[in-house]
XYZ file of C-alpha atoms in Angstrom:
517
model
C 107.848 125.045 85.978
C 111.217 126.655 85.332
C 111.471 125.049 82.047
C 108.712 126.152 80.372
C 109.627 127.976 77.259
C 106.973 130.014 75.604
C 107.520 131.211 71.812
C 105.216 134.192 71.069
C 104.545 135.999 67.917
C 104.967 139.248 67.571
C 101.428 141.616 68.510
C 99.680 144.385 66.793
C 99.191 147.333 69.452
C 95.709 148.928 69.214
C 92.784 150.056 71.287
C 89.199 151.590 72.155
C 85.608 152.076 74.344
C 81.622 153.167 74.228
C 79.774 155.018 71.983
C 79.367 159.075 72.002
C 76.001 160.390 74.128
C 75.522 163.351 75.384
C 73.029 161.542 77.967
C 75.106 158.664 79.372
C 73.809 155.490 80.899
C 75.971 154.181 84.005
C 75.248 150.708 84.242
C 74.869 148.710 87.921
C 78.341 147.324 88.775
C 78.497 143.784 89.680
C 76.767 142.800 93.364
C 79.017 140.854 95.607
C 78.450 138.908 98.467
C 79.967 139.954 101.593
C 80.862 137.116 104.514
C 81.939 137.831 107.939
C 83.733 135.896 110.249
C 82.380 134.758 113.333
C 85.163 136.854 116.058
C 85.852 138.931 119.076
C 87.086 141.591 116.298
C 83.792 141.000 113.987
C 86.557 141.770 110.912
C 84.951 141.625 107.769
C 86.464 139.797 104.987
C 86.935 140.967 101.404
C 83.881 140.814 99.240
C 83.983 137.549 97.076
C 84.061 136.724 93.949
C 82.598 133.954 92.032
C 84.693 131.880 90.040
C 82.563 132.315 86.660
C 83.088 136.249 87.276
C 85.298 137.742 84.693
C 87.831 139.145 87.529
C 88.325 135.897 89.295
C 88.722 134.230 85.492
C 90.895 137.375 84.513
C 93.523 136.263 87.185
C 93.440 132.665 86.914
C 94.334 133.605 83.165
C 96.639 135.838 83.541
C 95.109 138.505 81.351
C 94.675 141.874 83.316
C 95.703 143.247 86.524
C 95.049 146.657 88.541
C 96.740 148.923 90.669
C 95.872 151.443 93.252
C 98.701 153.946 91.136
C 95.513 154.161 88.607
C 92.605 152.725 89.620
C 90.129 152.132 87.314
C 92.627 151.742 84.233
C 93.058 148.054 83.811
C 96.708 146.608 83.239
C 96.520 144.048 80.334
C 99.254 141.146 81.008
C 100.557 139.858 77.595
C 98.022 136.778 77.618
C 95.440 139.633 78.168
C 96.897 141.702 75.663
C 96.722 138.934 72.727
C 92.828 138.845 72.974
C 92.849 142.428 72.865
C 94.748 142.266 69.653
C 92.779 139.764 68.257
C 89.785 141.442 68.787
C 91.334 144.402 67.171
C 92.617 142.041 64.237
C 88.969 141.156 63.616
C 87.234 144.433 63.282
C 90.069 145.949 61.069
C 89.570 143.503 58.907
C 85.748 143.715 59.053
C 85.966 147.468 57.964
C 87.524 146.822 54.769
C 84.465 145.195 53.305
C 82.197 147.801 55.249
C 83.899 150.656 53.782
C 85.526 152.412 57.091
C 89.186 153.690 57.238
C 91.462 153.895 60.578
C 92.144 157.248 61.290
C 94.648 158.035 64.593
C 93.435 161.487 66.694
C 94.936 163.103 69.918
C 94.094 162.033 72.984
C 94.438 165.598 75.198
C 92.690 168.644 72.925
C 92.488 172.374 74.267
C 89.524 173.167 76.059
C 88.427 175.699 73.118
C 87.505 172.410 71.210
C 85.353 170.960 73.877
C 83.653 174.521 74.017
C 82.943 174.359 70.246
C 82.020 170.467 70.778
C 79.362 171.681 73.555
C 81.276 168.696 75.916
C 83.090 171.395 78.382
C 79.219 172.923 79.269
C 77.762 169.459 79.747
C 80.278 167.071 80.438
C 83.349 168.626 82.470
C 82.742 166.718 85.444
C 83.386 163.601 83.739
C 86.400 164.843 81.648
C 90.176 164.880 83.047
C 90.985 168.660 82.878
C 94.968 168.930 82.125
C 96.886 171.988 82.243
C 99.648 172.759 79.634
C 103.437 174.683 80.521
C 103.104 176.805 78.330
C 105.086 178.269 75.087
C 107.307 180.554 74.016
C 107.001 181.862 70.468
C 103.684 181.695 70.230
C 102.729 184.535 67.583
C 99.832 187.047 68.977
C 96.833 186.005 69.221
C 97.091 182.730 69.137
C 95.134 180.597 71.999
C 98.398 180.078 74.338
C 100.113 176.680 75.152
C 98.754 177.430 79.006
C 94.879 177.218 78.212
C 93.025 174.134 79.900
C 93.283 170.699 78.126
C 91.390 167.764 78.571
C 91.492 164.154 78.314
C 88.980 162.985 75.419
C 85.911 160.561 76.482
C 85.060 160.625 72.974
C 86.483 160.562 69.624
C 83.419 162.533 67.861
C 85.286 165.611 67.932
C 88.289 165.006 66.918
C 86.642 163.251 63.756
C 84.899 166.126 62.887
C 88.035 167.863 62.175
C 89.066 165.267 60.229
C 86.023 165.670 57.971
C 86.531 170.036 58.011
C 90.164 169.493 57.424
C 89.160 168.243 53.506
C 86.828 169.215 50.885
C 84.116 167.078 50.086
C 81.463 166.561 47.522
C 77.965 164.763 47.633
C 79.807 161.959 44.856
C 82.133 161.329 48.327
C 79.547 160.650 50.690
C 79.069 159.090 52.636
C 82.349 159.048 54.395
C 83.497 156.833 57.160
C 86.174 157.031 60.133
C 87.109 154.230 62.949
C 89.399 154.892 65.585
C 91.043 152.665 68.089
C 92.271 155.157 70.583
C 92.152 155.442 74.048
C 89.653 157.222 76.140
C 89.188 158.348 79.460
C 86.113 159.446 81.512
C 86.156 160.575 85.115
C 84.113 158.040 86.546
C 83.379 157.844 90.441
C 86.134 155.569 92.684
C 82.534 153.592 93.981
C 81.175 152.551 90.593
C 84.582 150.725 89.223
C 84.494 147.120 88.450
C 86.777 145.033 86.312
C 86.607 145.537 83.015
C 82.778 146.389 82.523
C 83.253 149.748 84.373
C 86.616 151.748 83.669
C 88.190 155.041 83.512
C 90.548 154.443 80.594
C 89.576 151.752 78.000
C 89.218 151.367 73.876
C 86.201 151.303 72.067
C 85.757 150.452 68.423
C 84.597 153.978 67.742
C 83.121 154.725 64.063
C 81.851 158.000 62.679
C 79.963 158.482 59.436
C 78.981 161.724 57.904
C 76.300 160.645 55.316
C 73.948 162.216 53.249
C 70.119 162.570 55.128
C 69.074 160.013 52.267
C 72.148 157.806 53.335
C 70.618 157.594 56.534
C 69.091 154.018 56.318
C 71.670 152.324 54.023
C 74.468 153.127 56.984
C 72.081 151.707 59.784
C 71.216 148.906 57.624
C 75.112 147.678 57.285
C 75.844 148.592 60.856
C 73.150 146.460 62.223
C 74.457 143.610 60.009
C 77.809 144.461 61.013
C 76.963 143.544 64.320
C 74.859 140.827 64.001
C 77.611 139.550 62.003
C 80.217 140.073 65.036
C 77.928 138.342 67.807
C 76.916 135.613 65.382
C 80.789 135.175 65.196
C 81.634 135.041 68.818
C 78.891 133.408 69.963
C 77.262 135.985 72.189
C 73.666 136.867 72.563
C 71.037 136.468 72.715
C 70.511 140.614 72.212
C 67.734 143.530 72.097
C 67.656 146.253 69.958
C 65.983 149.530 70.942
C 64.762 152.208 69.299
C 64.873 155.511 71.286
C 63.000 158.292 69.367
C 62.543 162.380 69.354
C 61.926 163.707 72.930
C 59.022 165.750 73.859
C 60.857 169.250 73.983
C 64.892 170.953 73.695
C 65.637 168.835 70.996
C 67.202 170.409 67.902
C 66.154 170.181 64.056
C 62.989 170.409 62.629
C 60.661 168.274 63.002
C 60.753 166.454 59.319
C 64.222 165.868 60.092
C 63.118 163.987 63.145
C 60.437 162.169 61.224
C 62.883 160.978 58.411
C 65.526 160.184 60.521
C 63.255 157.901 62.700
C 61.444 156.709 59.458
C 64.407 155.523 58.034
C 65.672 153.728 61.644
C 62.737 151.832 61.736
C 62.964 150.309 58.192
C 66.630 149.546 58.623
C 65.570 148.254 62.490
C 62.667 146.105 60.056
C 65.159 144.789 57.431
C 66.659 142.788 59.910
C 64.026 140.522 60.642
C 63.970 140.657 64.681
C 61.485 142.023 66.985
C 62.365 145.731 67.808
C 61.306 147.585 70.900
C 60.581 151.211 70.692
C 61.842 153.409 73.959
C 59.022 156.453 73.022
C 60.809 159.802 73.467
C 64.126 158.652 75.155
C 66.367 159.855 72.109
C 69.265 162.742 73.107
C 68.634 166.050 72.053
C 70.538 165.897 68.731
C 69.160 162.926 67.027
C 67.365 159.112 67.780
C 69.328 156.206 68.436
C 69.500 152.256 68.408
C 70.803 150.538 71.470
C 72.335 146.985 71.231
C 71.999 145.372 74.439
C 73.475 142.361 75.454
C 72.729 139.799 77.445
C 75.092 137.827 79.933
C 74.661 134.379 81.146
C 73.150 135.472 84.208
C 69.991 136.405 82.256
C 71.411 140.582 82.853
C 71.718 142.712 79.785
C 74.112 145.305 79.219
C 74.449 148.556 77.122
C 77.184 147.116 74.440
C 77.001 148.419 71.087
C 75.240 151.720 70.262
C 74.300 153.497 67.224
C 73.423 157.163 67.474
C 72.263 160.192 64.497
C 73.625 163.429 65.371
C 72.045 166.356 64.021
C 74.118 169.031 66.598
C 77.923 168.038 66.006
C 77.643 169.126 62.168
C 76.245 171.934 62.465
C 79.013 173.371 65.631
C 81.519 172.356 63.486
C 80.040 173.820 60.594
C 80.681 171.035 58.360
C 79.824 170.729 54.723
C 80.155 169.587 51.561
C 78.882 170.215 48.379
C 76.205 169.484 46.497
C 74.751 170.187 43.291
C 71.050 171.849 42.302
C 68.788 169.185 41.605
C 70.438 167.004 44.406
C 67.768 165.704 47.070
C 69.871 167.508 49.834
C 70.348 170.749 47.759
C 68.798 173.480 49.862
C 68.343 176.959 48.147
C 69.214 178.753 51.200
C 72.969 177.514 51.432
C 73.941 177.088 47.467
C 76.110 174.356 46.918
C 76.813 173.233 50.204
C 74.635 171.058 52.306
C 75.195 169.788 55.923
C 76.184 166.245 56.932
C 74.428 163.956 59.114
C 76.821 162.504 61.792
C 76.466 158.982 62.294
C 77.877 157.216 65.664
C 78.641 153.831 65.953
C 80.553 150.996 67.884
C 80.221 147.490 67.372
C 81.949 146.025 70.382
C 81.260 149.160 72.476
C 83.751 148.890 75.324
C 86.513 146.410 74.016
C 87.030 146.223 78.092
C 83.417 145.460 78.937
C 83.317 143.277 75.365
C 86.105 140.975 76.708
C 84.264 140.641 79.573
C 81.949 139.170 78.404
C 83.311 137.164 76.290
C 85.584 135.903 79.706
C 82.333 134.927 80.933
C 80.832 133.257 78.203
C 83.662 130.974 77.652
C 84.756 130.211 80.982
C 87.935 130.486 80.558
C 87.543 127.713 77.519
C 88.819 130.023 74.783
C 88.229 129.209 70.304
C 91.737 128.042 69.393
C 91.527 131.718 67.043
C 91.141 133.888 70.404
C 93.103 131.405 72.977
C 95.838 133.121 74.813
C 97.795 129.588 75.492
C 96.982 127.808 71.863
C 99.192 124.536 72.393
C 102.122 123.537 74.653
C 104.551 120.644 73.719
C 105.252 118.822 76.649
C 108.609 116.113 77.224
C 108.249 112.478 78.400
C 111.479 112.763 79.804
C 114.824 114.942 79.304
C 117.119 113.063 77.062
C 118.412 115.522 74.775
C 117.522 114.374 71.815
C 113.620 114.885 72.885
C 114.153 118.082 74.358
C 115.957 119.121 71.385
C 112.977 117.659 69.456
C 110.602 119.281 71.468
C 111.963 123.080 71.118
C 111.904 122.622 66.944
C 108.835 121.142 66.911
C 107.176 124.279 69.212
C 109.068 126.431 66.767
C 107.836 124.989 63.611
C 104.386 125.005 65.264
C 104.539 128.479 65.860
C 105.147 129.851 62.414
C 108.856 130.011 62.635
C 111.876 129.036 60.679
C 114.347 128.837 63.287
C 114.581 127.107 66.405
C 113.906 129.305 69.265
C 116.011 129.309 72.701
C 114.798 131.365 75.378
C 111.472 132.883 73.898
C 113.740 134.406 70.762
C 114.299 133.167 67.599
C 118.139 132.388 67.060
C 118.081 133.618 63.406
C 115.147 135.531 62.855
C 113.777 136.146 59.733
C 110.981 138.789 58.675
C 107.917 137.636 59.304
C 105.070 138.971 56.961
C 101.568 139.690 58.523
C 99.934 137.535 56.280
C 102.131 134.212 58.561
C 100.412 132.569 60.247
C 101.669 132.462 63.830
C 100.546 130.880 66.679
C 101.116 130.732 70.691
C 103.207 127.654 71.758
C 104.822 126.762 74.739
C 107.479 124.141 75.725
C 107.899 122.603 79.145
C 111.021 120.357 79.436
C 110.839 119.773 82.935
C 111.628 117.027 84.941
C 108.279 116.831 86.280
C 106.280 113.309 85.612
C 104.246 113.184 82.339
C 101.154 112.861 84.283
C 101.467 116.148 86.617
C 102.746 118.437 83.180
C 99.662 117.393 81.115
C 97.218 117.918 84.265
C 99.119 121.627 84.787
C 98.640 122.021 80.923
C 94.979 121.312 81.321
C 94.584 123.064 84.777
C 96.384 126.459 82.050
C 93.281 125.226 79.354
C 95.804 124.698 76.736
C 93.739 123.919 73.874
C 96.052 121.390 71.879
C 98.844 119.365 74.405
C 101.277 117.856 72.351
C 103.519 115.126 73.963
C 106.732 113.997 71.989
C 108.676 111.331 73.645
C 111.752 108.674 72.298
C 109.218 106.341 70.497
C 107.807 109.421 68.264
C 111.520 110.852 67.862
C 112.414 107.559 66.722
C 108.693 107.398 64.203
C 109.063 111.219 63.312
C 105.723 112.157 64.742
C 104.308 113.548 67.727
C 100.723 112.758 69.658
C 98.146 115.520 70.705
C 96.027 115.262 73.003
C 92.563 117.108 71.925
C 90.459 116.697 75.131
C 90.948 120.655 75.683
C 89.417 121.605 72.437
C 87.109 119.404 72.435
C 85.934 121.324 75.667
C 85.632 124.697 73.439
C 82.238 126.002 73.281
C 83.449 126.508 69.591
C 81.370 124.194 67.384
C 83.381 124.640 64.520
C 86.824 123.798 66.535
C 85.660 120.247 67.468
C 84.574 119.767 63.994
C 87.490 120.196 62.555
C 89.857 118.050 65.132
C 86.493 115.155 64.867
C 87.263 115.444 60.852
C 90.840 115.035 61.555
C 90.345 111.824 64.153
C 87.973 110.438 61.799
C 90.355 110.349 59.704
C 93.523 108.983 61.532
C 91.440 106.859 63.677
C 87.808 105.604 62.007
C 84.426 106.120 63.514
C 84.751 104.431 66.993
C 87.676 107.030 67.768
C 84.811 109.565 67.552
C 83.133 108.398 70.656
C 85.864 109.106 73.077
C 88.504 110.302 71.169
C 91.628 111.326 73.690
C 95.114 111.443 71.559
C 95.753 111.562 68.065
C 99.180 110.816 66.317
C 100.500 113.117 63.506
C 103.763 113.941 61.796
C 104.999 117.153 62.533
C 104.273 118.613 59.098
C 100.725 118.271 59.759
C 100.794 120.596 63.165
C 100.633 123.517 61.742
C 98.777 123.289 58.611
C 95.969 122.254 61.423
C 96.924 125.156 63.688
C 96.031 127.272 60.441
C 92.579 125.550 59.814
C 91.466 126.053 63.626
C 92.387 129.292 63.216
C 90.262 130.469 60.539
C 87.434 128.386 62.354
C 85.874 131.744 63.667
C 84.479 132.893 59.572
């Protein structure tokens, strides 16, 4: 289809992966079926995939790629790449209203921080050491430029310098950091699959240093920030579990345990679903909830996690203060009082997340998260359509000029608060019939098809059988409102094509949009 023009707005970059444990749960990769062929040579064949399976839906959608030059560290094509982003989109806008800022951190840190962090002693296998070149200048004494590095697997640390780097009082508390930065864990060549097992990938990581009496307010508003989020994108159902003070070589005291768990359980009870309780299972530091998933196969997987950390504060030896007659004010350590690290992620793995969410829709993405949103196609290639055609995409898309070539030919700013969309053009001189069954083969969502007779009316038709094959309630609502009323009741029963003038594209594009609140 050399003709096919695609007009794409301009994407927010940003990233991240799974929750912080010192104990960490490697989940079954994906089984495959293995076939044979029936020769002299007895060759086996490549292991399958199904079509429903993320990887064989990942490359009939153009969104990621691999390659042996870094194996495990997926390669997200641009389709790919706009999910990503949207995901992103989502949660930063989500953390406003729950009270988290972005924060960016390192990715490599000297070894001497993993020592203080505890993760060189328990976790070095799994880390990517790095060596420096070393300095000159350095002044003496000074921890040289040629000490070890590694990779991080975990933002924890580097937020806890955040938190050291500023004074704090007990009015301040509790305070909250999200970070969308890549990490990377060493894991082995055999256990790699897709997305939903990685060596580099994003996670929506969140730290909170709280108060201990803060403790069930922040588990409260994460659990309802991720109900909220799989509510949303239509995932679930899902099991929380409560994993509780192990039987020895745990840290803390044990009424820190007891109102730590305490206040879990009435947060896990304030949300109004059954709870199970995993009876001693809880890392050394602190219990944790676990958010498991499940996938349309019936399997569940480790997604969201949120963990209390008794440990990290106290190797960092973070404070803040706090005055007598304060709950937390301890006589022993006047004025100051230690925070309670809270970790969280609400997607977990954005990798392993989109997976998911590849699978769930079958490639039959909500207009909001669709990689190929609309396409305009041609009836034929007299100028005047094609000309049509290429302003109409552009004025679809959320832009003021016409666009030649995937570039706007005067472009203007564009603030973030437009509201662009994803819109191709294919001017080919393929029949009508073959470039609406590509377009549908792609799962465009809207197909628009502009030909002499709506040149001559102004208007163009869309076809809506793609959307209405979203498993999007609220996106075949809206287009059923819309035929209902161009077209009357009986249009409702099979509705196919709908005519509209083209200043009612994109105000519709905007509505679908926001379809996901």
């Amino acid at each position: 289809m050399r003709s096919l023009l695609r007009l794409r707005p301009s994407l927010t970059p940003g990233i991240k992966s799974l929750p912080w444990q010192w104990q960490f749960t490697r989940s079954q990769p994906l089984s495959y079926t293995a076939i044979r062929h029936c020769s002299c040579s007895d060759k086996p064949e490549a292991p399958t995939i199904p079509p429903t399976d993320h990887r064989a839906l990942g490359t009939a959608q153009e969104l990621f790629t691999s390659s042996v030059y870094s194996p495990g560290s997926p390669l997200f094509l641009p389709n790919g790449t706009h999910v990503v982003n949207k995901l992103i989109s989502f949660l930063r806008t989500q953390y406003l209203q729950y009270g988290f800022r972005e924060v960016l951190t390192p990715t490599i840190y000297k070894k001497s921080l993993w020592e203080i962090s505890g993760h060189w002693q328990n976790y070095k296998d799994d880390m990517y050491e790095v060596t420096g070149r070393g300095a000159s200048g350095e002044a003496e004494g000074e921890v040289g430029e040629d000490e070890s590095y590694g990779l991080k697997p975990m933002n924890c640390p580097g937020h806890c310098l955040l938190f050291k780097s500023q004074n704090h009082s007990y009015r301040d508390m509790p305070v909250r950091y999200a970070d969308f930065s890549p990490l990377h864990r060493n894991e082995v060549s055999g256990s790699l699959t897709g997305l939903t097992r990685v060596r580099r990938f994003h996670q929506d990581d969140g730290h909170i240093f709280s108060r201990p009496q803060q403790i069930k307010s922040e588990i409260t508003s994460a659990l309802g920030f991720v109900d909220m989020a799989m509510k949303t994108f239509g995932l679930g159902p899902y099991r929380l579990v409560l994993s509780t003070r192990p039987e020895k070589d745990f840290i803390g005291t044990l009424e820190m345990w007891d109102n730590a768990e305490m206040q879990l359980r009435e947060a896990l009870d304030s949300t109004g679903r059954e709870w199970a309780l995993n009876e001693g299972d809880g890392a050394f530091y602190g219990p944790k909830i676990d958010i498991q998933l499940q996938d349309q196969a019936g399997k569940y997987h480790q997604l969201s996690t949120i963990q209390l950390d008794m440990n990290l504060p106290q190797r960092f030896e973070l404070e803040y203060q706090v005055a007598e007659g304060e709950p937390d004010y301890n006589p022993a350590t006047p004025g100051v009082a230690t925070p309670v690290l809270i970790h969280r992620a609400i997607f977990g793995s954005l990798e392993r997340f989109l997976a998911l969410l590849i699978e769930q829709h079958g490639g039959h993405w909500p207009f909001w998260l669709s990689p190929r949103q609309a396409i305009v196609l041609t009836v034929n290639q007299d100028d005047a359509v094609v000309r049509q055609a290429q302003e109409a995409a552009a004025k679809f898309a959320g832009f003021r000029a016409l666009v030649n070539d995937g570039t706007a030919e005067s472009p203007r700013p564009l603030s973030s608060v437009d509201s662009t969309f994803l819109v191709d053009v294919d001017t080919s001189a393929q029949t009508l019939g073959k470039k609406i069954q590509r377009a549908k083969q792609m799962k465009y969502n809207l197909i628009f098809i502009l030909g002499s007779r709506d040149l001559a009316e102004g208007g163009i038709t869309v076809d809506v059988t793609g959307q209405m094959q979203s498993k999007t309630d609220k996106d075949a609502q809206t287009l059923q409102a819309l035929i209902k009323a161009r077209l009357g009741d009986d249009a409702l029963q099979n509705p196919r094509a709908v005519k509209l003038s083209l200043d009612e594209v994109h105000p519709l594009l905007v509505e679908l949009e926001k379809n996901f609140v």
